[in-house]
Amino acid sequence: LRVTAALPIEVGRAARTRNALLEAGFELLVDRPIDLISINDLVAAADVAKGSFFNHFDSKHEFAEIIATDLRAAMEKAIKHANAKIADPVEWLAQGIQVPVESALSQPQRARVMLRMAARTTIADHPLNRGVAAMVKACVAQGALRSEAANSGMIFWLGLCHVLTRNVVERDLSRAKAADEVRNILFLGLRGLGIEEKRVRQLAVEGRANILKASFRPHIVDGPLWKS
Amino acid sequence: LRVTAALPIEVGRAARTRNALLEAGFELLVDRPIDLISINDLVAAADVAKGSFFNHFDSKHEFAEIIATDLRAAMEKAIKHANAKIADPVEWLAQGIQVPVESALSQPQRARVMLRMAARTTIADHPLNRGVAAMVKACVAQGALRSEAANSGMIFWLGLCHVLTRNVVERDLSRAKAADEVRNILFLGLRGLGIEEKRVRQLAVEGRANILKASFRPHIVDGPLWKS
DNA sequence: TGTACATCAGTGAACGCGCGTTCACTGATGTAC
DNA sequence: TGTACATCAGTGAACGCGCGTTCACTGATGTAC
């Protein structure tokens, strides 16, 4: 009986080792920063030989960057997936807050690692931020927002997404409390952007209801977490 | 000629060594995280013997925590100082955004280190956050804000302060661009909180003008950076 | 103020440990025919 | 499909370096009288 027989045939030995290292790295990053994780720790957690690490990665920081990039890509994919069914760009903004919050509630480890890795988060051409910028631009294009949002709407919304997700993760909020926060922040944020009161109330209440629903899982998207 | 003669007599030998280490630590933290700074690096930068570090600090992380705490205390003092002259709590909120932005413009090193150390930033009883909570509470008490702000106004405003300061530091914004961002974020944020349009316009324009003014230095508060 | 002594704090050599990195070897996987 | 061979990737011992920490010694500072 070979150990490898238990795993899908199409995943080769090299990919299995690589994935084991990335998964181990991810799990260790939940609790401490990459600089406090040694390669000894990594290979022990992945149950591979020390030398194998250097067969796959040039350095520990390149390794951590791959984990961060893959997690961000998964989040980006989830937001795109959620927004694909929606026509109104203002609703995209509301989803853009709900998806990471839902992810923080049901995949708290991923959220923890992402927040730990969230360096240089206000740069416009960061992939996740580009998504927010596109949402805001679409809203501006259809005249839904007040003029100040054209220039600063992206960092405004980004700041709100970020602080809300952080709040859920760091204070370990219950689903009910997180849902209330989503409603409030959607209300304050969308009103700030200049959306009319009635529409804002509707979106805020919907947002709260979504987070409360156990069936709301926009962040679950098929495919492996670790890309080749 | 003794080296010590060049320094104020009232600062003893022990305090001088301690301050040199803290100052060196601060300067190294501008460029990299504490885990990538060795005690060899610290004592070399401070120009003291290796053993001296352990005469003053139990560990590197206690040392870094002292630096972070002292920087936060200086920022807190600056905000309190700026708000002492102001009666209207809504203006406190506006100042609460302007002080860190002005600090980021004229003391970018401090801002960099503070952002690097900004762990667990949404916890309510973190000293700086308590200040924001108090400002929001005062606004709510006088009925200036919409109801959603009573529960979530603190993290809403905190998120905006944080993202704006981060934006200025990471993108190295010019004073003019930073002033525009302050105006826009004040506008979007205060409107979101429910302040009436006319008042918001006034505060946003004032905020921009303050940042543009070279004489606006609310963050400069007397006293040594490193407490005993 | 001056002297004698105690305590405090600076010094840098020495220590052993854990780190990242290398590499010769081995067995698994892929390829040619 | 089976065989022979080449290449790929896993292994873990070995390496030397830099790290945090200790400590005996020294000189500065503080205290008593």
mmCIF file of C-alpha atoms (C1' of nucleotides) in Angstrom, chain D residues 3 9 16 19 26:
data_model
loop_
_atom_site.group_PDB
_atom_site.id
_atom_site.type_symbol
_atom_site.label_atom_id
_atom_site.label_comp_id
_atom_site.label_asym_id
_atom_site.label_seq_id
_atom_site.Cartn_x
_atom_site.Cartn_y
_atom_site.Cartn_z
ATOM 1 C "C1'" DT D 3 12.134 -2.461 -20.993
ATOM 2 C "C1'" DA D 9 12.414 15.534 -6.874
ATOM 3 C "C1'" DG D 16 29.429 27.530 9.193
ATOM 4 C "C1'" DC D 19 21.846 35.044 16.969
ATOM 5 C "C1'" DT D 26 35.449 48.202 35.261
#
